[in-house]
Structure formats: C-alpha cells, structure tokens
PDB file of C-alpha atoms in Angstrom:
ATOM      1  CA  ILE A 186      97.350 128.617 115.269  1.00  0.00           C
ATOM      2  CA  TRP A 187      98.303 125.455 112.419  1.00  0.00           C
ATOM      3  CA  PHE A 188      98.915 122.471 113.136  1.00  0.00           C
ATOM      4  CA  PHE A 189     100.429 120.603 109.725  1.00  0.00           C
ATOM      5  CA  GLU A 190     102.564 122.105 106.945  1.00  0.00           C
ATOM      6  CA  ARG A 191     103.527 121.473 103.464  1.00  0.00           C
ATOM      7  CA  GLN A 192     104.966 123.027 101.184  1.00  0.00           C
ATOM      8  CA  GLY A 193     104.576 125.657 102.663  1.00  0.00           C
ATOM      9  CA  VAL A 194     101.362 125.527 102.582  1.00  0.00           C
ATOM     10  CA  GLN A 195     100.042 126.301 106.150  1.00  0.00           C
ATOM     11  CA  MET A 196      96.562 123.639 106.870  1.00  0.00           C
ATOM     12  CA  SER A 197      93.988 124.363 109.922  1.00  0.00           C
ATOM     13  CA  ASN A 198      94.896 122.018 112.751  1.00  0.00           C
ATOM     14  CA  VAL A 199      91.285 121.212 112.314  1.00  0.00           C
ATOM     15  CA  VAL A 200      91.508 118.143 110.975  1.00  0.00           C
ATOM     16  CA  VAL A 201      86.978 116.979 109.144  1.00  0.00           C
ATOM     17  CA  LEU A 202      87.577 113.617 108.245  1.00  0.00           C
ATOM     18  CA  LYS A 203      84.859 111.557 105.349  1.00  0.00           C
ATOM     19  CA  LEU A 204      84.233 108.088 106.037  1.00  0.00           C
ATOM     20  CA  SER A 205      81.509 107.119 103.356  1.00  0.00           C
ATOM     21  CA  GLY A 206      79.152 104.222 105.384  1.00  0.00           C
ATOM     22  CA  GLU A 207      80.836 100.933 103.307  1.00  0.00           C
ATOM     23  CA  THR A 208      84.077 101.302 105.863  1.00  0.00           C
ATOM     24  CA  LEU A 209      81.748 100.131 108.850  1.00  0.00           C
ATOM     25  CA  GLY A 210      80.110  97.425 106.725  1.00  0.00           C
ATOM     26  CA  SER A 211      79.267  95.855 103.488  1.00  0.00           C
ATOM     27  CA  SER A 212      76.247  98.148 101.655  1.00  0.00           C
ATOM     28  CA  GLY A 213      72.934  97.554 102.994  1.00  0.00           C
ATOM     29  CA  GLN A 214      74.462  95.113 105.844  1.00  0.00           C
ATOM     30  CA  GLY A 215      74.877  97.215 108.746  1.00  0.00           C
ATOM     31  CA  PHE A 216      77.594  96.159 110.533  1.00  0.00           C
ATOM     32  CA  GLU A 217      80.175  94.810 110.680  1.00  0.00           C
ATOM     33  CA  SER A 218      82.838  93.995 114.002  1.00  0.00           C
ATOM     34  CA  GLY A 219      86.129  94.075 112.229  1.00  0.00           C
ATOM     35  CA  LYS A 220      85.451  97.362 109.916  1.00  0.00           C
ATOM     36  CA  ILE A 221      84.058  99.342 113.182  1.00  0.00           C
ATOM     37  CA  GLU A 222      87.138  98.278 115.082  1.00  0.00           C
ATOM     38  CA  GLN A 223      89.441  99.050 112.370  1.00  0.00           C
ATOM     39  CA  VAL A 224      87.373 102.553 112.292  1.00  0.00           C
ATOM     40  CA  VAL A 225      87.936 103.132 115.963  1.00  0.00           C
ATOM     41  CA  ARG A 226      91.500 102.221 116.106  1.00  0.00           C
ATOM     42  CA  GLU A 227      92.296 104.344 113.387  1.00  0.00           C
ATOM     43  CA  ILE A 228      90.220 107.607 115.024  1.00  0.00           C
ATOM     44  CA  PHE A 229      91.596 107.170 118.320  1.00  0.00           C
ATOM     45  CA  VAL A 230      95.122 107.433 116.544  1.00  0.00           C
ATOM     46  CA  LEU A 231      95.021 110.447 113.835  1.00  0.00           C
ATOM     47  CA  HIS A 232      92.917 112.078 118.202  1.00  0.00           C
ATOM     48  CA  GLU A 233      96.357 110.990 119.082  1.00  0.00           C
ATOM     49  CA  ALA A 234      98.542 112.773 117.139  1.00  0.00           C
ATOM     50  CA  CYS A 235      95.851 115.624 117.763  1.00  0.00           C
ATOM     51  CA  ARG A 236      96.520 116.410 121.708  1.00  0.00           C
ATOM     52  CA  GLY A 237      97.816 118.966 122.203  1.00  0.00           C
ATOM     53  CA  LYS A 238      97.579 121.092 119.557  1.00  0.00           C
ATOM     54  CA  ASN A 239      95.729 124.621 120.538  1.00  0.00           C
ATOM     55  CA  ASP A 240      93.335 125.098 118.465  1.00  0.00           C
ATOM     56  CA  GLY A 241      93.074 121.242 117.654  1.00  0.00           C
ATOM     57  CA  GLY A 242      90.098 118.426 117.386  1.00  0.00           C
ATOM     58  CA  ILE A 243      88.653 116.125 114.517  1.00  0.00           C
ATOM     59  CA  VAL A 244      85.520 116.764 113.188  1.00  0.00           C
ATOM     60  CA  ILE A 245      83.889 113.017 111.731  1.00  0.00           C
ATOM     61  CA  VAL A 246      81.158 113.069 108.895  1.00  0.00           C
ATOM     62  CA  VAL A 247      79.927 109.391 108.246  1.00  0.00           C
ATOM     63  CA  GLY A 248      77.600 107.889 105.339  1.00  0.00           C
ATOM     64  CA  GLY A 249      75.154 105.495 105.425  1.00  0.00           C
ATOM     65  CA  GLY A 250      75.328 103.210 103.547  1.00  0.00           C
ATOM     66  CA  ASN A 251      76.156 100.714 105.449  1.00  0.00           C
ATOM     67  CA  ILE A 252      72.358 100.609 105.883  1.00  0.00           C
ATOM     68  CA  ALA A 253      70.958 102.308 103.811  1.00  0.00           C
ATOM     69  CA  ARG A 254      71.566 103.886 101.116  1.00  0.00           C
ATOM     70  CA  PHE A 255      69.213 105.554  98.524  1.00  0.00           C
ATOM     71  CA  SER A 256      69.475 104.292  95.199  1.00  0.00           C
ATOM     72  CA  ASP A 257      68.900  99.922  97.143  1.00  0.00           C
ATOM     73  CA  LEU A 258      66.230 101.694  98.368  1.00  0.00           C
ATOM     74  CA  LYS A 259      64.536 103.402  95.589  1.00  0.00           C
ATOM     75  CA  ALA A 260      64.934 100.737  93.579  1.00  0.00           C
ATOM     76  CA  LYS A 261      63.125  98.052  96.224  1.00  0.00           C
ATOM     77  CA  LEU A 262      60.347 100.668  97.896  1.00  0.00           C
ATOM     78  CA  PRO A 263      59.426 102.081  94.460  1.00  0.00           C
ATOM     79  CA  ASP A 264      56.062 103.995  95.686  1.00  0.00           C
ATOM     80  CA  ILE A 265      58.235 105.888  99.003  1.00  0.00           C
ATOM     81  CA  HIS A 266      58.711 109.088  97.994  1.00  0.00           C
ATOM     82  CA  PRO A 267      61.804 109.847  97.586  1.00  0.00           C
ATOM     83  CA  ILE A 268      62.503 113.432 100.059  1.00  0.00           C
ATOM     84  CA  ILE A 269      61.543 109.864 102.194  1.00  0.00           C
ATOM     85  CA  LEU A 270      64.808 107.836 101.226  1.00  0.00           C
ATOM     86  CA  HIS A 271      67.008 110.836 101.642  1.00  0.00           C
ATOM     87  CA  GLN A 272      65.801 110.731 105.015  1.00  0.00           C
ATOM     88  CA  ILE A 273      66.093 107.414 106.013  1.00  0.00           C
ATOM     89  CA  GLY A 274      69.636 107.803 104.984  1.00  0.00           C
ATOM     90  CA  MET A 275      70.398 110.799 107.075  1.00  0.00           C
ATOM     91  CA  LEU A 276      69.126 108.754 109.839  1.00  0.00           C
ATOM     92  CA  ALA A 277      71.170 106.371 108.889  1.00  0.00           C
ATOM     93  CA  THR A 278      74.134 108.761 109.345  1.00  0.00           C
ATOM     94  CA  VAL A 279      72.811 108.698 112.323  1.00  0.00           C
ATOM     95  CA  MET A 280      73.322 105.344 113.567  1.00  0.00           C
ATOM     96  CA  ASN A 281      76.668 105.510 112.563  1.00  0.00           C
ATOM     97  CA  THR A 282      77.680 107.672 114.572  1.00  0.00           C
ATOM     98  CA  MET A 283      75.964 106.541 117.593  1.00  0.00           C
ATOM     99  CA  ALA A 284      77.450 103.548 117.667  1.00  0.00           C
ATOM    100  CA  ILE A 285      81.019 104.807 116.701  1.00  0.00           C
ATOM    101  CA  SER A 286      81.216 107.569 119.073  1.00  0.00           C
ATOM    102  CA  SER A 287      80.028 105.107 122.417  1.00  0.00           C
ATOM    103  CA  LEU A 288      82.749 102.508 121.219  1.00  0.00           C
ATOM    104  CA  LEU A 289      85.374 105.200 121.093  1.00  0.00           C
ATOM    105  CA  ASN A 290      84.731 106.623 123.957  1.00  0.00           C
ATOM    106  CA  HIS A 291      84.350 103.020 125.470  1.00  0.00           C
ATOM    107  CA  TYR A 292      87.729 102.800 123.602  1.00  0.00           C
ATOM    108  CA  LEU A 293      89.402 105.827 125.806  1.00  0.00           C
ATOM    109  CA  VAL A 294      87.953 104.609 129.084  1.00  0.00           C
ATOM    110  CA  LEU A 295      90.383 101.534 128.671  1.00  0.00           C
ATOM    111  CA  LYS A 296      92.988 104.025 127.603  1.00  0.00           C
ATOM    112  CA  GLY A 297      93.095 105.678 130.334  1.00  0.00           C
ATOM    113  CA  ARG A 298      91.710 109.304 128.324  1.00  0.00           C
ATOM    114  CA  ARG A 299      89.887 111.455 130.239  1.00  0.00           C
ATOM    115  CA  ASP A 300      89.275 112.779 126.555  1.00  0.00           C
ATOM    116  CA  ARG A 301      84.889 111.790 124.520  1.00  0.00           C
ATOM    117  CA  SER A 302      83.679 112.366 121.653  1.00  0.00           C
ATOM    118  CA  ILE A 303      80.769 113.557 120.774  1.00  0.00           C
ATOM    119  CA  VAL A 304      77.679 113.729 118.754  1.00  0.00           C
ATOM    120  CA  VAL A 305      75.764 117.026 116.762  1.00  0.00           C
ATOM    121  CA  SER A 306      73.436 116.122 113.968  1.00  0.00           C
ATOM    122  CA  THR A 307      72.028 118.803 111.160  1.00  0.00           C
ATOM    123  CA  VAL A 308      68.704 117.155 112.018  1.00  0.00           C
ATOM    124  CA  PRO A 309      68.035 116.993 115.512  1.00  0.00           C
ATOM    125  CA  ILE A 310      66.499 114.635 117.763  1.00  0.00           C
ATOM    126  CA  ALA A 311      64.826 114.978 121.543  1.00  0.00           C
ATOM    127  CA  GLY A 312      66.684 113.348 123.766  1.00  0.00           C
ATOM    128  CA  MET A 313      69.103 111.530 121.380  1.00  0.00           C
ATOM    129  CA  VAL A 314      70.739 114.759 119.885  1.00  0.00           C
ATOM    130  CA  ASP A 315      72.226 117.732 119.261  1.00  0.00           C
ATOM    131  CA  GLY A 316      72.322 120.187 117.026  1.00  0.00           C
ATOM    132  CA  TRP A 317      75.024 121.191 115.019  1.00  0.00           C
ATOM    133  CA  ASP A 318      76.031 124.621 116.483  1.00  0.00           C
ATOM    134  CA  VAL A 319      79.533 125.968 114.729  1.00  0.00           C
ATOM    135  CA  THR A 320      80.151 128.309 118.266  1.00  0.00           C
ATOM    136  CA  GLU A 321      79.964 125.375 120.353  1.00  0.00           C
ATOM    137  CA  ALA A 322      81.407 122.560 117.887  1.00  0.00           C
ATOM    138  CA  LYS A 323      84.180 125.038 118.527  1.00  0.00           C
ATOM    139  CA  GLU A 324      84.520 125.212 122.199  1.00  0.00           C
ATOM    140  CA  TRP A 325      84.420 121.326 122.236  1.00  0.00           C
ATOM    141  CA  LEU A 326      86.924 121.237 119.813  1.00  0.00           C
ATOM    142  CA  ARG A 327      88.813 123.359 121.468  1.00  0.00           C
ATOM    143  CA  SER A 328      87.854 121.998 125.702  1.00  0.00           C
ATOM    144  CA  LYS A 329      89.600 119.563 127.019  1.00  0.00           C
ATOM    145  CA  ASP A 330      87.951 116.495 127.531  1.00  0.00           C
ATOM    146  CA  GLY A 331      86.807 117.473 124.695  1.00  0.00           C
ATOM    147  CA  GLY A 332      88.706 117.066 120.693  1.00  0.00           C
ATOM    148  CA  ILE A 333      86.306 114.721 118.561  1.00  0.00           C
ATOM    149  CA  LEU A 334      82.907 115.906 117.760  1.00  0.00           C
ATOM    150  CA  PHE A 335      80.590 113.273 115.195  1.00  0.00           C
ATOM    151  CA  VAL A 336      78.324 114.681 112.795  1.00  0.00           C
ATOM    152  CA  ALA A 337      74.913 113.282 111.201  1.00  0.00           C
ATOM    153  CA  GLY A 338      71.911 114.160 110.005  1.00  0.00           C
ATOM    154  CA  GLY A 339      75.100 114.580 106.090  1.00  0.00           C
ATOM    155  CA  THR A 340      73.889 118.951 104.749  1.00  0.00           C
ATOM    156  CA  GLY A 341      70.651 118.301 106.913  1.00  0.00           C
ATOM    157  CA  PHE A 342      68.339 118.818 103.539  1.00  0.00           C
ATOM    158  CA  PRO A 343      67.316 116.254 102.200  1.00  0.00           C
ATOM    159  CA  GLY A 344      68.052 115.872  98.186  1.00  0.00           C
ATOM    160  CA  ILE A 345      70.517 117.931  98.835  1.00  0.00           C
ATOM    161  CA  ALA A 346      73.787 116.946  97.827  1.00  0.00           C
ATOM    162  CA  THR A 347      75.445 114.284  99.630  1.00  0.00           C
ATOM    163  CA  THR A 348      77.880 114.005 102.950  1.00  0.00           C
ATOM    164  CA  ASP A 349      80.486 114.857 101.392  1.00  0.00           C
ATOM    165  CA  THR A 350      78.987 117.676 100.531  1.00  0.00           C
ATOM    166  CA  ALA A 351      78.223 117.423 103.885  1.00  0.00           C
ATOM    167  CA  ALA A 352      81.701 117.675 105.120  1.00  0.00           C
ATOM    168  CA  VAL A 353      83.296 120.987 103.477  1.00  0.00           C
ATOM    169  CA  MET A 354      80.103 122.421 104.439  1.00  0.00           C
ATOM    170  CA  VAL A 355      81.883 121.841 108.240  1.00  0.00           C
ATOM    171  CA  ALA A 356      85.717 122.549 107.178  1.00  0.00           C
ATOM    172  CA  VAL A 357      83.912 126.097 106.062  1.00  0.00           C
ATOM    173  CA  GLN A 358      82.870 126.902 108.997  1.00  0.00           C
ATOM    174  CA  LEU A 359      85.520 125.684 111.479  1.00  0.00           C
ATOM    175  CA  GLY A 360      88.256 127.828 108.827  1.00  0.00           C
ATOM    176  CA  ALA A 361      89.496 123.586 107.678  1.00  0.00           C
ATOM    177  CA  LYS A 362      91.518 124.058 104.479  1.00  0.00           C
ATOM    178  CA  LEU A 363      91.246 120.212 103.944  1.00  0.00           C
ATOM    179  CA  VAL A 364      88.527 117.416 103.620  1.00  0.00           C
ATOM    180  CA  LEU A 365      90.428 113.490 103.440  1.00  0.00           C
ATOM    181  CA  LYS A 366      87.556 110.788 103.116  1.00  0.00           C
ATOM    182  CA  GLY A 367      87.811 107.333 103.905  1.00  0.00           C
ATOM    183  CA  THR A 368      86.410 104.753 101.755  1.00  0.00           C
ATOM    184  CA  LYS A 369      86.759 101.585 100.348  1.00  0.00           C
ATOM    185  CA  VAL A 370      88.744 101.834  97.489  1.00  0.00           C
ATOM    186  CA  ASP A 371      92.135 103.422  96.732  1.00  0.00           C
ATOM    187  CA  GLY A 372      91.872 106.703  95.256  1.00  0.00           C
ATOM    188  CA  ILE A 373      90.052 108.389  91.668  1.00  0.00           C
ATOM    189  CA  TYR A 374      90.412 106.810  88.313  1.00  0.00           C
ATOM    190  CA  SER A 375      89.924 107.896  85.190  1.00  0.00           C
ATOM    191  CA  SER A 376      86.860 105.103  84.794  1.00  0.00           C
ATOM    192  CA  ASP A 377      85.788 102.107  86.916  1.00  0.00           C
ATOM    193  CA  PRO A 378      88.877  99.526  87.690  1.00  0.00           C
ATOM    194  CA  SER A 379      85.903  96.935  88.008  1.00  0.00           C
ATOM    195  CA  THR A 380      85.994  97.055  84.295  1.00  0.00           C
ATOM    196  CA  ASN A 381      88.404  98.235  82.736  1.00  0.00           C
ATOM    197  CA  PRO A 382      92.428  96.748  83.750  1.00  0.00           C
ATOM    198  CA  SER A 383      94.817  99.814  81.893  1.00  0.00           C
ATOM    199  CA  VAL A 384      92.066 102.501  84.271  1.00  0.00           C
ATOM    200  CA  LYS A 385      94.639 105.384  85.398  1.00  0.00           C
ATOM    201  CA  MET A 386      94.786 106.621  89.157  1.00  0.00           C
ATOM    202  CA  PHE A 387      95.477 110.269  89.310  1.00  0.00           C
ATOM    203  CA  GLU A 388      98.234 111.153  91.888  1.00  0.00           C
ATOM    204  CA  ASN A 389      96.088 114.927  92.238  1.00  0.00           C
ATOM    205  CA  ILE A 390      94.140 116.706  90.090  1.00  0.00           C
ATOM    206  CA  THR A 391      92.523 119.817  89.656  1.00  0.00           C
ATOM    207  CA  ALA A 392      89.162 120.094  90.748  1.00  0.00           C
ATOM    208  CA  THR A 393      88.315 121.478  87.857  1.00  0.00           C
ATOM    209  CA  GLN A 394      89.386 118.913  85.624  1.00  0.00           C
ATOM    210  CA  PHE A 395      87.331 116.382  88.505  1.00  0.00           C
ATOM    211  CA  LEU A 396      83.422 118.240  87.964  1.00  0.00           C
ATOM    212  CA  THR A 397      84.588 118.566  83.480  1.00  0.00           C
ATOM    213  CA  ASN A 398      85.486 114.715  83.555  1.00  0.00           C
ATOM    214  CA  LYS A 399      82.718 113.770  85.977  1.00  0.00           C
ATOM    215  CA  PHE A 400      84.749 110.933  87.648  1.00  0.00           C
ATOM    216  CA  ASP A 401      81.773 111.601  90.324  1.00  0.00           C
ATOM    217  CA  GLY A 402      81.362 108.491  91.346  1.00  0.00           C
ATOM    218  CA  ILE A 403      84.040 108.164  94.215  1.00  0.00           C
ATOM    219  CA  LEU A 404      83.298 112.225  95.095  1.00  0.00           C
ATOM    220  CA  ASP A 405      80.365 114.420  95.069  1.00  0.00           C
ATOM    221  CA  PRO A 406      80.460 116.417  92.368  1.00  0.00           C
ATOM    222  CA  VAL A 407      79.132 119.673  93.911  1.00  0.00           C
ATOM    223  CA  ALA A 408      81.430 118.994  97.646  1.00  0.00           C
ATOM    224  CA  VAL A 409      84.444 119.604  94.762  1.00  0.00           C
ATOM    225  CA  ALA A 410      82.280 122.483  93.689  1.00  0.00           C
ATOM    226  CA  MET A 411      82.273 123.989  96.907  1.00  0.00           C
ATOM    227  CA  ALA A 412      85.440 122.978  97.480  1.00  0.00           C
ATOM    228  CA  ARG A 413      87.267 124.502  94.759  1.00  0.00           C
ATOM    229  CA  LYS A 414      85.167 128.202  95.557  1.00  0.00           C
ATOM    230  CA  GLU A 415      86.684 128.236  99.574  1.00  0.00           C
ATOM    231  CA  LYS A 416      89.774 126.357  98.471  1.00  0.00           C
ATOM    232  CA  ILE A 417      89.477 123.513 100.508  1.00  0.00           C
ATOM    233  CA  GLU A 418      92.080 120.857  98.508  1.00  0.00           C
ATOM    234  CA  ILE A 419      89.731 116.983  99.183  1.00  0.00           C
ATOM    235  CA  ARG A 420      91.434 114.110  99.564  1.00  0.00           C
ATOM    236  CA  VAL A 421      90.315 111.168  98.562  1.00  0.00           C
ATOM    237  CA  PHE A 422      91.734 107.492  99.772  1.00  0.00           C
ATOM    238  CA  ARG A 423      91.001 103.523 101.377  1.00  0.00           C
ATOM    239  CA  PHE A 424      91.101 103.694 104.564  1.00  0.00           C
ATOM    240  CA  THR A 425      91.323 100.024 105.677  1.00  0.00           C
ATOM    241  CA  PRO A 426      94.881  98.856 105.094  1.00  0.00           C
ATOM    242  CA  LEU A 427      95.249  95.348 102.304  1.00  0.00           C
ATOM    243  CA  PRO A 428      95.434  92.320 103.374  1.00  0.00           C
ATOM    244  CA  GLU A 429      98.925  92.274 102.068  1.00  0.00           C
ATOM    245  CA  GLU A 430      99.645  95.632 104.826  1.00  0.00           C
ATOM    246  CA  PRO A 431      99.892  96.014 108.775  1.00  0.00           C
ATOM    247  CA  ARG A 432      96.568  95.261 110.478  1.00  0.00           C
ATOM    248  CA  TYR A 433      96.716  99.175 111.539  1.00  0.00           C
ATOM    249  CA  CYS A 434      99.125 100.690 109.169  1.00  0.00           C
ATOM    250  CA  SER A 435      97.340 104.763 110.364  1.00  0.00           C
ATOM    251  CA  ARG A 436      96.722 105.006 106.334  1.00  0.00           C
ATOM    252  CA  VAL A 437      94.562 108.471 107.954  1.00  0.00           C
ATOM    253  CA  ILE A 438      97.787 110.507 109.491  1.00  0.00           C
ATOM    254  CA  LYS A 439      99.731 108.714 106.200  1.00  0.00           C
ATOM    255  CA  ALA A 440      96.822 111.286 104.470  1.00  0.00           C
ATOM    256  CA  VAL A 441      96.664 114.411 107.144  1.00  0.00           C
ATOM    257  CA  THR A 442     100.507 114.951 107.634  1.00  0.00           C
ATOM    258  CA  PHE A 443     101.605 114.129 104.092  1.00  0.00           C
ATOM    259  CA  GLU A 444     103.755 111.668 105.194  1.00  0.00           C
ATOM    260  CA  GLU A 445     103.199 109.333 102.104  1.00  0.00           C
ATOM    261  CA  GLU A 446     101.185 110.249  99.082  1.00  0.00           C
ATOM    262  CA  ILE A 447      98.315 108.441  99.065  1.00  0.00           C
ATOM    263  CA  GLY A 448      94.665 108.550  97.871  1.00  0.00           C
ATOM    264  CA  THR A 449      93.927 111.174  95.172  1.00  0.00           C
ATOM    265  CA  LEU A 450      94.452 115.041  96.459  1.00  0.00           C
ATOM    266  CA  VAL A 451      91.888 117.151  94.955  1.00  0.00           C
ATOM    267  CA  ILE A 452      93.150 120.791  94.769  1.00  0.00           C
ATOM    268  CA  PRO A 453      91.223 123.197  94.699  1.00  0.00           C
ATOM    269  CA  GLU A 454      91.649 125.223  91.096  1.00  0.00           C
TER     270      GLU A 454
END
C-alpha cells in the first residue's frame, strides 16, 4: 500500500525525515524555543497528512549539532579520545529527540489527538530510551495511538558515518524510498554560497555526480552511497521558512508531496 506517487513512481508511505540539530538551535548553543516550536508544528502538519494511511507513519532521525558537534568538541577538547567525542554526539541526539517528542506529545494533547510519539535509540539507555527494533517500529507506526517514531543514537557505532547515514539505514529497513533532509540551507550547491556569489544550486543531482564532485559539506557521502545502492532518493531542503515566507509554510509537506520542487533531489543513479 502506497501513500505518495510521483511521475508514476510509487513511494512507500513511511516518511523518513532527517533533521539537522541546527534546526533546533545554533551550533553548540542548545535549544532555541522559536526553532523547536517550528519543528513541532511542521511534524504535526506532516502527521496530519499521513493520518489514516494504511501502514503509514513518520520516522524522524535528529542530529545533535546544536548541542555537541564533533569538530567543535575536538577543537575545544583535543585530549579526549575521538570515539568518546563521537559518543557525546550520539548522546546529544538522544537529548534532542527526547525534547522534541515530549513537546510534540504536549502539542498533540492540546490539539485533542490521542496519537503519541515515542523515542527509540540505536544506543538504548536503561530506564530512559528503549532500543531500536525494526519489527516493533513497524508495529508502532501501524498502531492507532502511534504513527510518529523518533530514532536517536545515529548509526549506533561511534565514528561510523553520521545521522544522515542513520536515516538511510532506517529507510532501508522500513522499505521507504525517500529520505527528507531538513537543514538550514536551501539545497546542494556547486560550491560554498557564502564565499562564491555565482554559485549554482542543483534542483536534481545523481548520487554518482554528488560522490564524484565531493559535494559533502551538506550531506554525508556514506549516506549517498548507501542510498544509491538501495535505490533511495534523498531530498535536501531548508526546513525553516525565509523571513518573507509565512511563518508556518509547511515546507516539509512541499518536500514530501512534490507539490513544489524545493531543495535538491539526489537521484540514486
């Protein structure tokens, strides 16, 4: 059973959304209430669009850069072993998902919904967060009280790729054919737009082109390589609206339904 269809291509009705930590707050600065409010609102709107679809649901993988970014930690704490620094980053994703899930559940109550979100982690924490299990994840996404699942902990292995790759791994296990990456930039550019005024943003780019040209500043190349192998598309888009846009413009809905070609679509070729 399928939810979305684009140009004759059927796409699993499980939506995998990857959010960078910086959608919640500036790098290394923790949480910003306005940004988290926007995230909760967008997830709720997406959930409303998915409600009632058989075997549907939303799976959200969140980064930890707003709390702990590896490069920043390494510069500040050079004597700490890199594996420990990666583990700190993994714990930051747990903190982020717990915060968003709690706020989202509060918002669902205010809206009179019985649906709830839960958090699981590839690195479970006894008494706080259960471990990732694909069978249990599918059951929760299908349940009448569920439909929203947060996955923390990254890949589960410190130093092995990033949460981008974790999102693709989740998509593979759940049979999703599209991963949405919501971030702070409009898409994938030919070079750094902050230093090159004539930069080009790609509407579409193949995974092979991406990997060959090493456009890896905004998207993990390991995730792209895995997506190419598994025939999964990745759409990179700016999650938060511009100042001139309506405050709640539901950019995530535009990204998932293709009603507007926003961001950059990485095609698995």
